[in-house]
mmCIF file of N, CA, C and O in Angstrom:
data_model
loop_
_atom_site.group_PDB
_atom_site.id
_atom_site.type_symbol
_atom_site.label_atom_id
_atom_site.label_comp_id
_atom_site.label_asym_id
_atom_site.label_seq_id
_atom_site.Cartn_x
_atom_site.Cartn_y
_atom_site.Cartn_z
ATOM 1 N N UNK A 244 98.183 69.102 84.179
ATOM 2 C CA UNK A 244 98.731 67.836 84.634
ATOM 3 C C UNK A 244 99.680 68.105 85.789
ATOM 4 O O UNK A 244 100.323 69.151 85.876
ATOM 5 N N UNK A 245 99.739 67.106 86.680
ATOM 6 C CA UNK A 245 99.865 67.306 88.016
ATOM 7 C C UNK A 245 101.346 66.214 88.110
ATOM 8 O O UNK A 245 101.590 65.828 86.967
ATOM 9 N N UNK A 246 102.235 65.707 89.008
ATOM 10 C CA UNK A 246 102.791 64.898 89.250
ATOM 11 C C UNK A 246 102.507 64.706 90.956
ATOM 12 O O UNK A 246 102.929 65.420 91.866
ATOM 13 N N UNK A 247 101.793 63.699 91.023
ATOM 14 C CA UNK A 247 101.296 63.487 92.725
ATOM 15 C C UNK A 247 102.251 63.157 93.679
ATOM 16 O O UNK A 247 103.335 62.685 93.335
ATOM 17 N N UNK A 248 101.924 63.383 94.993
ATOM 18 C CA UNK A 248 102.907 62.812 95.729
ATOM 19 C C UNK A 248 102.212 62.371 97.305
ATOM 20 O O UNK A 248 101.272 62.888 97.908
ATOM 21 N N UNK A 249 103.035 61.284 97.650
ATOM 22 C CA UNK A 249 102.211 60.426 98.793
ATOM 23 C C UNK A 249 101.604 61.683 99.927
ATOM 24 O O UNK A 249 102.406 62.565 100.235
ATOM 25 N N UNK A 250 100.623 61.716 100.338
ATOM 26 C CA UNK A 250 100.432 62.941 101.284
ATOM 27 C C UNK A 250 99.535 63.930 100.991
ATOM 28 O O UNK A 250 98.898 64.509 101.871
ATOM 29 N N UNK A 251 99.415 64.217 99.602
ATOM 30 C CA UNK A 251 99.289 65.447 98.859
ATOM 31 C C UNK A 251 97.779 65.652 99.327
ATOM 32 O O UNK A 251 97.136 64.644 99.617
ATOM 33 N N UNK A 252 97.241 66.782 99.405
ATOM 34 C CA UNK A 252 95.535 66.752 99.875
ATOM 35 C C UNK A 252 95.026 67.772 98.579
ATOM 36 O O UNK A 252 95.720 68.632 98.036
ATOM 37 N N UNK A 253 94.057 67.525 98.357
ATOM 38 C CA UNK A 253 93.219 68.055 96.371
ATOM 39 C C UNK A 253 92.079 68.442 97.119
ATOM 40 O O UNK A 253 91.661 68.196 98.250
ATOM 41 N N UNK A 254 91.690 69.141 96.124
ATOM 42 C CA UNK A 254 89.832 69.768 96.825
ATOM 43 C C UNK A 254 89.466 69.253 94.390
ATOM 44 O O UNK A 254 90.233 69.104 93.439
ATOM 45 N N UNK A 255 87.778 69.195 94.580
ATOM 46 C CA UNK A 255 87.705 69.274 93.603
ATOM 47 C C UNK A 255 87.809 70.745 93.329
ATOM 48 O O UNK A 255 88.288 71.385 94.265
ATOM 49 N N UNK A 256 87.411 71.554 92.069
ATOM 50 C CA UNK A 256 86.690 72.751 90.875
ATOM 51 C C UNK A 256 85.724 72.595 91.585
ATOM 52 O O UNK A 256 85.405 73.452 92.409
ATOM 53 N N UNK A 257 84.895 71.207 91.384
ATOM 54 C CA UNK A 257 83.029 71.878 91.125
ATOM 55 C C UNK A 257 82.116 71.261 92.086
ATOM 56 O O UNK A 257 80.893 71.365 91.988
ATOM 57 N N UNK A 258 82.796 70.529 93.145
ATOM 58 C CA UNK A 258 81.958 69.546 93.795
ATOM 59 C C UNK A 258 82.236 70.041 95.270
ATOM 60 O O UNK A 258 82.862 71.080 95.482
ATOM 61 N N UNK A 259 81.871 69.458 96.004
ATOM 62 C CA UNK A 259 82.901 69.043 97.945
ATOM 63 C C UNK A 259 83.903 68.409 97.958
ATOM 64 O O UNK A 259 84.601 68.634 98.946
ATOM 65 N N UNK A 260 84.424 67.430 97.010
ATOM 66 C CA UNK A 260 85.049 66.288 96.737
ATOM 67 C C UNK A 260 86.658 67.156 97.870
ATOM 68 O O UNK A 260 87.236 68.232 97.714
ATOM 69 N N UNK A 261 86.823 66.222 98.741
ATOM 70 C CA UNK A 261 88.416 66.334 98.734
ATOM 71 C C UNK A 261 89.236 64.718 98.977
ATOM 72 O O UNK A 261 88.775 63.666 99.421
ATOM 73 N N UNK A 262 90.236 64.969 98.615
ATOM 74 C CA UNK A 262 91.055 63.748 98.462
ATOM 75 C C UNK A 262 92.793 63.861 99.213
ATOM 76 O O UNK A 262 93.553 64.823 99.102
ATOM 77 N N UNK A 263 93.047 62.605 99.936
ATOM 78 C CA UNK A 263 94.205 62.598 99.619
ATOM 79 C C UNK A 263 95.042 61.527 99.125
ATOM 80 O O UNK A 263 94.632 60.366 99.122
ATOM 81 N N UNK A 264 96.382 61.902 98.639
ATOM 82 C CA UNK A 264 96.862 60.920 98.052
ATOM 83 C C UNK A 264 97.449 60.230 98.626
ATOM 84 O O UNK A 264 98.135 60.745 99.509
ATOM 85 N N UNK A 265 97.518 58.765 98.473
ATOM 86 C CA UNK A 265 98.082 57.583 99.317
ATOM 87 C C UNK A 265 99.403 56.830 98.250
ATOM 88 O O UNK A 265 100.434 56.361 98.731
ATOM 89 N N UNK A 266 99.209 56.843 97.323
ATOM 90 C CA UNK A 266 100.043 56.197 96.284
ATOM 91 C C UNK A 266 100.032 56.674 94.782
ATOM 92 O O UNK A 266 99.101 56.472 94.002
ATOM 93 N N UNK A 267 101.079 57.268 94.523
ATOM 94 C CA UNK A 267 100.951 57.866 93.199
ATOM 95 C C UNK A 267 101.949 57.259 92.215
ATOM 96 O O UNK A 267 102.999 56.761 92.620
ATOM 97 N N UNK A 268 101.584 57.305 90.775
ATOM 98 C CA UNK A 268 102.655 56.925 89.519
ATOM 99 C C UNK A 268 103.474 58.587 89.904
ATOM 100 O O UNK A 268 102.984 59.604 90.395
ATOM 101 N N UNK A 269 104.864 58.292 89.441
ATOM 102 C CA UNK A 269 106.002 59.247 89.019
ATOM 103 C C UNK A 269 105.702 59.968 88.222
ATOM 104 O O UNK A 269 106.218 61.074 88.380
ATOM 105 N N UNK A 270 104.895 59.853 87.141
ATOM 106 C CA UNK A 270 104.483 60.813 85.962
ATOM 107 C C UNK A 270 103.529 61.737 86.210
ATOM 108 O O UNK A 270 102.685 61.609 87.098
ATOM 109 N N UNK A 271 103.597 62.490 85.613
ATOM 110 C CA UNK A 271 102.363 63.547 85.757
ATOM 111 C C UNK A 271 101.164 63.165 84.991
ATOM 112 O O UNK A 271 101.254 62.912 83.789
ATOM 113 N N UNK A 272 100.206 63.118 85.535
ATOM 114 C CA UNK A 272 98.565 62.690 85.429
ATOM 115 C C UNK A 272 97.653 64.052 85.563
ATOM 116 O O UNK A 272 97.939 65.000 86.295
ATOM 117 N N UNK A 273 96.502 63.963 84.714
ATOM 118 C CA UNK A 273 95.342 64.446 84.960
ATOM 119 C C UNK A 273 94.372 63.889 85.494
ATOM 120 O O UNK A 273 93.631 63.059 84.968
ATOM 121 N N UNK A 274 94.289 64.575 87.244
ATOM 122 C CA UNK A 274 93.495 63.903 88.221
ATOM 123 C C UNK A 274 92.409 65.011 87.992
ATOM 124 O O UNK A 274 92.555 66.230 87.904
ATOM 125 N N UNK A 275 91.154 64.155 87.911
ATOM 126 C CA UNK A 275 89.856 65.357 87.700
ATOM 127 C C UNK A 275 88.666 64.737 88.451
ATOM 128 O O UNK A 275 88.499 63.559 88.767
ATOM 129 N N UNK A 276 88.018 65.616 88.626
ATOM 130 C CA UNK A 276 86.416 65.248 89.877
ATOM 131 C C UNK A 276 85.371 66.090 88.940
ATOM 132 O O UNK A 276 85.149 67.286 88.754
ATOM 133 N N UNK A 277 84.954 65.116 88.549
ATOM 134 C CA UNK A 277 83.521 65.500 87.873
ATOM 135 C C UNK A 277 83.691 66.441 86.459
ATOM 136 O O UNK A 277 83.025 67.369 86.000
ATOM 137 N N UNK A 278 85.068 65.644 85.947
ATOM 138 C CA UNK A 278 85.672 66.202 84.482
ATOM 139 C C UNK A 278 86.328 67.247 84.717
ATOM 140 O O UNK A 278 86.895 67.606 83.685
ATOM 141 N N UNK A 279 86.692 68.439 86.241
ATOM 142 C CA UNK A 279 87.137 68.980 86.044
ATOM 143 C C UNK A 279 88.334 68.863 86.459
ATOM 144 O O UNK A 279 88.081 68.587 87.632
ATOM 145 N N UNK A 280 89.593 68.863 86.387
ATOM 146 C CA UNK A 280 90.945 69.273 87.120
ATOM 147 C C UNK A 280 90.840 69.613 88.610
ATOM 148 O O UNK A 280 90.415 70.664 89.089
ATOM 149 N N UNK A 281 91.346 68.438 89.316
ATOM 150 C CA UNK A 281 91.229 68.905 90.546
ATOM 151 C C UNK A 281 92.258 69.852 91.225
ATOM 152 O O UNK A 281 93.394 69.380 91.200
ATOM 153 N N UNK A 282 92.143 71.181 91.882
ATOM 154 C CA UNK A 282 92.983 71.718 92.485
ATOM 155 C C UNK A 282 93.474 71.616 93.902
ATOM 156 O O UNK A 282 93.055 70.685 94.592
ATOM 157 N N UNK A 283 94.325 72.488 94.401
ATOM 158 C CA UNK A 283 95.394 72.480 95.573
ATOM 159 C C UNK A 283 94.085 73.327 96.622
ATOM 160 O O UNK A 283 93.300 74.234 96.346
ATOM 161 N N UNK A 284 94.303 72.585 97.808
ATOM 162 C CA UNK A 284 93.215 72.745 99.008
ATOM 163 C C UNK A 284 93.226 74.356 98.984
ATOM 164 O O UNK A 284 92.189 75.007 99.109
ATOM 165 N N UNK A 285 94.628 74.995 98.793
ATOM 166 C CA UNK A 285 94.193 76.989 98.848
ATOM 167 C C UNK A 285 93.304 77.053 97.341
ATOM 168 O O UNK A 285 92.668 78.107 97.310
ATOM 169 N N UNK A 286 93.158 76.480 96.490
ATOM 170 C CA UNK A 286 92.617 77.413 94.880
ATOM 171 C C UNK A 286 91.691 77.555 94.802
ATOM 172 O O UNK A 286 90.941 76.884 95.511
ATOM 173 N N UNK A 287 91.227 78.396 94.007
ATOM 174 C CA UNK A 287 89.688 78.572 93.860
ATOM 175 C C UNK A 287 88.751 77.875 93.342
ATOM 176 O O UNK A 287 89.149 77.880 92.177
ATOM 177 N N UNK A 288 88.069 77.445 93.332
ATOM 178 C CA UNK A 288 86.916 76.512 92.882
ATOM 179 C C UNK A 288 85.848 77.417 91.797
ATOM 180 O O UNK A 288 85.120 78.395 91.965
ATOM 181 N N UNK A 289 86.153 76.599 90.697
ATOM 182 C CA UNK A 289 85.325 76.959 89.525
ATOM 183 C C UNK A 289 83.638 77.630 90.005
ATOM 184 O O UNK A 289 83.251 77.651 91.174
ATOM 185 N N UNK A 290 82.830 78.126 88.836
ATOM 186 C CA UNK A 290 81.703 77.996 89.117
ATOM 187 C C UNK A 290 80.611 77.175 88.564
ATOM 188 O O UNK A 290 79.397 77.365 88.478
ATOM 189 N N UNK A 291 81.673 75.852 88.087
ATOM 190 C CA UNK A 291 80.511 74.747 87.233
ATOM 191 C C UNK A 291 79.908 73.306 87.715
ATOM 192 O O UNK A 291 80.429 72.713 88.659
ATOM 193 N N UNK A 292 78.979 72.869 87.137
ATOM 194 C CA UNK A 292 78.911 71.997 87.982
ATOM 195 C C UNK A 292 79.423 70.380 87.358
ATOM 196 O O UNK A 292 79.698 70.356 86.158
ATOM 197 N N UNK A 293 79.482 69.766 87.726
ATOM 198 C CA UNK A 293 80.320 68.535 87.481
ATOM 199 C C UNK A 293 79.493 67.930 86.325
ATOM 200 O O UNK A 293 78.267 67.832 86.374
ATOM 201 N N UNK A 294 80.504 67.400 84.931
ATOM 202 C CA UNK A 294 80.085 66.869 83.941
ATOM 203 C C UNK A 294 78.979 65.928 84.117
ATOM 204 O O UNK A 294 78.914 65.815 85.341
ATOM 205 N N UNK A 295 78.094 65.205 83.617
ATOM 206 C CA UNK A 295 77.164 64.470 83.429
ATOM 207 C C UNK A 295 77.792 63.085 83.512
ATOM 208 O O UNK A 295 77.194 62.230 84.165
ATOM 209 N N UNK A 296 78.978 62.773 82.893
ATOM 210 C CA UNK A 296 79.554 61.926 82.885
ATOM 211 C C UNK A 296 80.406 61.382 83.791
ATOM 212 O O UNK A 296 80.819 60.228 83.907
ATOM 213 N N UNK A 297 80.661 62.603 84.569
ATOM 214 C CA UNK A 297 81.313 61.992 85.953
ATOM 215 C C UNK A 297 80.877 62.633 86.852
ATOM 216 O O UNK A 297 81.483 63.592 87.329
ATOM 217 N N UNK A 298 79.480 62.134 87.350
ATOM 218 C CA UNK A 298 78.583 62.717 88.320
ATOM 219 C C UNK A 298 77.947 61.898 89.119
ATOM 220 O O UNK A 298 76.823 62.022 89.608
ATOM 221 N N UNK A 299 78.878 60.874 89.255
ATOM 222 C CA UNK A 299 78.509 59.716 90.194
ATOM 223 C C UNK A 299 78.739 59.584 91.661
ATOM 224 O O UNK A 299 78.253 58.812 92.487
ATOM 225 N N UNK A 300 79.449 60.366 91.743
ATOM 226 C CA UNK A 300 79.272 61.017 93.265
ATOM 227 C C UNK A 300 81.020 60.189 93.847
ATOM 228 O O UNK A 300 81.674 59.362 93.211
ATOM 229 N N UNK A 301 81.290 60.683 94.965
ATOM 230 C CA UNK A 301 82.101 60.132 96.086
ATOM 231 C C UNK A 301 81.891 59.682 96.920
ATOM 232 O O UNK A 301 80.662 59.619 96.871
ATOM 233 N N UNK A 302 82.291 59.090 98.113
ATOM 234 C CA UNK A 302 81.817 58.398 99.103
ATOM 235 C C UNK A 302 83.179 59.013 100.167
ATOM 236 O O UNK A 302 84.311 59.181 99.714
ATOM 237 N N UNK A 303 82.823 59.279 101.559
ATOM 238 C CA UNK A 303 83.965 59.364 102.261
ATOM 239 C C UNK A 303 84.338 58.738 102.760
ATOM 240 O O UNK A 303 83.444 58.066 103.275
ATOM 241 N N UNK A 304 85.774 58.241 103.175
ATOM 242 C CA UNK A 304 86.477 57.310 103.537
ATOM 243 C C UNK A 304 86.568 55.815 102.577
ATOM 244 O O UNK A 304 86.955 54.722 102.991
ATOM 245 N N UNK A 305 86.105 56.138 101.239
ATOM 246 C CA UNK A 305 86.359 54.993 100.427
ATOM 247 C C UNK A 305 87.708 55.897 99.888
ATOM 248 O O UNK A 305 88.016 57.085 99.791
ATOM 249 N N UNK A 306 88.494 54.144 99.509
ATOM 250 C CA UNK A 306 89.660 54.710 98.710
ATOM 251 C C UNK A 306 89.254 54.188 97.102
ATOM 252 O O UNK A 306 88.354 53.423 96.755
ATOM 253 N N UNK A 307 90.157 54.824 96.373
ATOM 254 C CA UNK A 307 89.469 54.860 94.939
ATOM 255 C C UNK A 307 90.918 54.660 94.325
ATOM 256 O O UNK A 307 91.770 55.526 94.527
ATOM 257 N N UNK A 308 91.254 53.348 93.457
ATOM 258 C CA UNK A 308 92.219 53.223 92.599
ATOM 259 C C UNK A 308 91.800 53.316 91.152
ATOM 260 O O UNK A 308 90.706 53.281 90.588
ATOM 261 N N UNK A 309 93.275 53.469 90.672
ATOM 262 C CA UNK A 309 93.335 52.976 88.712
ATOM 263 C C UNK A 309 92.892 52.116 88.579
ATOM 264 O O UNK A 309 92.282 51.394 89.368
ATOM 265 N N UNK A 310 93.162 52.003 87.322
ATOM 266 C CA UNK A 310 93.088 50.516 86.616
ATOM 267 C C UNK A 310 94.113 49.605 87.107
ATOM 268 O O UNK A 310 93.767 48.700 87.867
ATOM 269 N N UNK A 311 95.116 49.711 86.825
ATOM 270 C CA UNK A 311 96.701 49.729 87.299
ATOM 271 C C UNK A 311 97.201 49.345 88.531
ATOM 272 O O UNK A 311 98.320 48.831 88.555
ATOM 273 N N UNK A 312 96.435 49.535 89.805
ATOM 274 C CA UNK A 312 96.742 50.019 90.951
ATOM 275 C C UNK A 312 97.476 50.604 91.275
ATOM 276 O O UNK A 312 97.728 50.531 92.478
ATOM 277 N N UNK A 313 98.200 51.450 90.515
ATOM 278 C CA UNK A 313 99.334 52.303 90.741
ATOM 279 C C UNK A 313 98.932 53.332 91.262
ATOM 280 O O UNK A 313 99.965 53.976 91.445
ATOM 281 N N UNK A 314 97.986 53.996 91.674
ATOM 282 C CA UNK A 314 97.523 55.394 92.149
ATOM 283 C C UNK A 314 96.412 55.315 93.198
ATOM 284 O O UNK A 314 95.374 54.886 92.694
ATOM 285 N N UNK A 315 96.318 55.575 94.402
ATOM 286 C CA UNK A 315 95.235 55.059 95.208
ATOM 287 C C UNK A 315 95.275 56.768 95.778
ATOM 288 O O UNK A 315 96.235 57.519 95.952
ATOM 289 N N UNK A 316 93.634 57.000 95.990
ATOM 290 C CA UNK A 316 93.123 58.253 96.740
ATOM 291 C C UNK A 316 92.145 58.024 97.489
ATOM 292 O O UNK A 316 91.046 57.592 97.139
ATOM 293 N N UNK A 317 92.614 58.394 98.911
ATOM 294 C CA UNK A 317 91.383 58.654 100.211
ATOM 295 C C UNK A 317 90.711 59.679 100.386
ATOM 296 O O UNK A 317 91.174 60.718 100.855
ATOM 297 N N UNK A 318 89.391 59.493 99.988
ATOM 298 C CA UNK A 318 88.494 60.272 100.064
ATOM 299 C C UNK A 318 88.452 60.622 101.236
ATOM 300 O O UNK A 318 88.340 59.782 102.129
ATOM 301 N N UNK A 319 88.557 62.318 101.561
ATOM 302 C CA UNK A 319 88.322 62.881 103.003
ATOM 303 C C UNK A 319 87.245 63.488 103.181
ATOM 304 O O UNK A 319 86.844 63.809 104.299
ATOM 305 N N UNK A 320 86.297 63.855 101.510
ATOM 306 C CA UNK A 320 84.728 64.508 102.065
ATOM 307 C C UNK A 320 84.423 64.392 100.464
ATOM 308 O O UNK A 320 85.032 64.521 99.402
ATOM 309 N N UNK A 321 83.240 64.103 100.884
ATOM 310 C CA UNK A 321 82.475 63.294 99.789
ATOM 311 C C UNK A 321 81.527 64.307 98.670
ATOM 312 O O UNK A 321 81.028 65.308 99.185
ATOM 313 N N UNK A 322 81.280 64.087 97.236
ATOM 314 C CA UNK A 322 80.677 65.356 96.690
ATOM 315 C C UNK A 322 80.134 64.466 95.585
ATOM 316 O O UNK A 322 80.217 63.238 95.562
ATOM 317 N N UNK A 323 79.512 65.322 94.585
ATOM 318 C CA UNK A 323 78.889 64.933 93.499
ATOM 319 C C UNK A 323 79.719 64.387 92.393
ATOM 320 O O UNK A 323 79.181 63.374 91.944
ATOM 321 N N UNK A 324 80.765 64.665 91.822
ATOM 322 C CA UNK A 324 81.745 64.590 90.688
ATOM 323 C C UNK A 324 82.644 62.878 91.664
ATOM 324 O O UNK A 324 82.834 62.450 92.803
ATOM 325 N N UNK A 325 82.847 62.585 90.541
ATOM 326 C CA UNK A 325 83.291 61.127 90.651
ATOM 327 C C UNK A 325 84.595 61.251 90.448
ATOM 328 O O UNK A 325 84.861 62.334 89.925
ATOM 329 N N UNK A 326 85.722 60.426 90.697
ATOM 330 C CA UNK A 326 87.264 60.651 90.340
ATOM 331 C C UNK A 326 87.545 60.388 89.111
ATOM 332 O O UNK A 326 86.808 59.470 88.751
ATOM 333 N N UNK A 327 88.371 60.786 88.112
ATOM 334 C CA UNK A 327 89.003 60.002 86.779
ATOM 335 C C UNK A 327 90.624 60.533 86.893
ATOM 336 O O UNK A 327 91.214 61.361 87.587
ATOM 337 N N UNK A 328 91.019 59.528 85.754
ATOM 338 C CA UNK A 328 92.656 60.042 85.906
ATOM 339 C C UNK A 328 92.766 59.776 84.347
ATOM 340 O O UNK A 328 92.787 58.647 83.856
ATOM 341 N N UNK A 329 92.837 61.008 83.605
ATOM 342 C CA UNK A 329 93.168 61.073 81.921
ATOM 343 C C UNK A 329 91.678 60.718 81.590
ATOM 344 O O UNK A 329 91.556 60.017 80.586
ATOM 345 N N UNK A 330 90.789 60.983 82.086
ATOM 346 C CA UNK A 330 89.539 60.334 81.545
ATOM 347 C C UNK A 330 88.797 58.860 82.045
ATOM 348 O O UNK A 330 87.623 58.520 81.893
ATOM 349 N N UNK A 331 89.680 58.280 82.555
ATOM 350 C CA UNK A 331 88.990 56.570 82.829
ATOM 351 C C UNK A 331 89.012 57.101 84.489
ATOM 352 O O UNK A 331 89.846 57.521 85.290
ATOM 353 N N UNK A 332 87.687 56.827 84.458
ATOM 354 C CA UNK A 332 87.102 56.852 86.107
ATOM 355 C C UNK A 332 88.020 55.388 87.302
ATOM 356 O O UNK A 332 88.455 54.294 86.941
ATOM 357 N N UNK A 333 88.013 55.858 88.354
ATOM 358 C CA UNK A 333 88.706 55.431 89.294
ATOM 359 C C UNK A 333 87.892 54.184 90.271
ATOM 360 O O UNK A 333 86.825 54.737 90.540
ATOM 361 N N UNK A 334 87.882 53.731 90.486
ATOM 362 C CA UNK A 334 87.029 52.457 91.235
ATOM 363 C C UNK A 334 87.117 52.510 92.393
ATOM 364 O O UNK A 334 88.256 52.569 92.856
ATOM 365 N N UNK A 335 86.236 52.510 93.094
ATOM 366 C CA UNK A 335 86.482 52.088 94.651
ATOM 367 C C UNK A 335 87.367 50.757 94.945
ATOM 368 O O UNK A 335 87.149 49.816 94.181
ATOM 369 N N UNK A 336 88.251 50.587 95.871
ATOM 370 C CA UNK A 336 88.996 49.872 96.493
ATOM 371 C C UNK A 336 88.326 48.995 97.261
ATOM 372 O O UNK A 336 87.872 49.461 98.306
ATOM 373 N N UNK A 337 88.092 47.603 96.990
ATOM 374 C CA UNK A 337 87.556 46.541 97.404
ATOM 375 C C UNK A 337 88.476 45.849 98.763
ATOM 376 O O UNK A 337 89.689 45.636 98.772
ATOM 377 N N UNK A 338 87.402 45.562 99.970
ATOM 378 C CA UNK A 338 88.601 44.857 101.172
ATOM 379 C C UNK A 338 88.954 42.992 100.469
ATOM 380 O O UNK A 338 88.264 42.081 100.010
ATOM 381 N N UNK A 339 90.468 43.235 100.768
ATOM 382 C CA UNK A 339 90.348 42.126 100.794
ATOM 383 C C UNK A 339 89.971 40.690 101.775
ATOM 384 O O UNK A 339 89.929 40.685 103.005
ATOM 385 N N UNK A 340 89.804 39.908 101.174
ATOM 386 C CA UNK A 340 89.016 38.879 101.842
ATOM 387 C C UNK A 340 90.191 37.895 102.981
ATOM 388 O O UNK A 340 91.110 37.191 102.562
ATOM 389 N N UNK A 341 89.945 38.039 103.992
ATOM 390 C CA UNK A 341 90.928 37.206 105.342
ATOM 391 C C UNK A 341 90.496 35.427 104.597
ATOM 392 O O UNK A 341 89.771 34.777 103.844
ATOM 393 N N UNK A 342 91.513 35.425 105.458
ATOM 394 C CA UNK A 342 91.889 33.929 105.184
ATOM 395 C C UNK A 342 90.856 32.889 105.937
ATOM 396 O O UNK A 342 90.566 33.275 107.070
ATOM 397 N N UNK A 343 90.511 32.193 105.715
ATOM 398 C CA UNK A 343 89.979 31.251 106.594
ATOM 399 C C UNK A 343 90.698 30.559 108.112
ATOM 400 O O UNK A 343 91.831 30.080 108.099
ATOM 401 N N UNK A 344 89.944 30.597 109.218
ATOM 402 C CA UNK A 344 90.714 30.496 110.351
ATOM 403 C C UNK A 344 90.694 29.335 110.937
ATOM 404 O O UNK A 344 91.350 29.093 111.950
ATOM 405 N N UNK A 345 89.700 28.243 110.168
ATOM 406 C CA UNK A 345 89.652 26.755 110.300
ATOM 407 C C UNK A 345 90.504 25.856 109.706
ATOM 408 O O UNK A 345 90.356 24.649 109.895
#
């Protein structure tokens, strides 16, 4: 378990996945890509491949929140393993909709 901070850049364990962080909770969280624990852009990368269950892939340049919206991550390169935080997968970040100009 990690405690994030605005800025911070993650590589996954098992995928391409990298991320950075845009908005984090104060507490320490388990941020994982494809079930595994994501590490610090120097660490080494496991030799497994991303759970079954979170193998839904990334997208680059989508951002991906909680449930909560308390935690938002910009995808900087895209991979097989999907985001979760404690287990509950992360959602892509929907634009919001402009106002009407009539």
């Amino acid at each position: 378990m990690k405690t994030l901070k605005a800025g911070t850049r993650l590589k996954s364990a098992a995928c391409d996945t990298e991320v950075m962080v845009i908005r984090a909770r104060p507490e320490p969280v388990l941020l994982c890509c494809g079930g595994i624990e994501m590490i610090a852009m120097d660490g080494q990368k496991a030799a497994a491949e991303p759970d079954a269950a979170f193998a839904n892939g990334t997208l680059v340049g989508k951002r991906y929140v909680d449930e909560g919206d308390a935690t938002e991550l910009l995808c900087t390169k895209g991979g097989k393993g999907s985001l979760s935080i404690g287990g509950a997968p992360l959602a892509v970040k929907e634009a919001k909709a402009l106002p009407s100009s009539d």
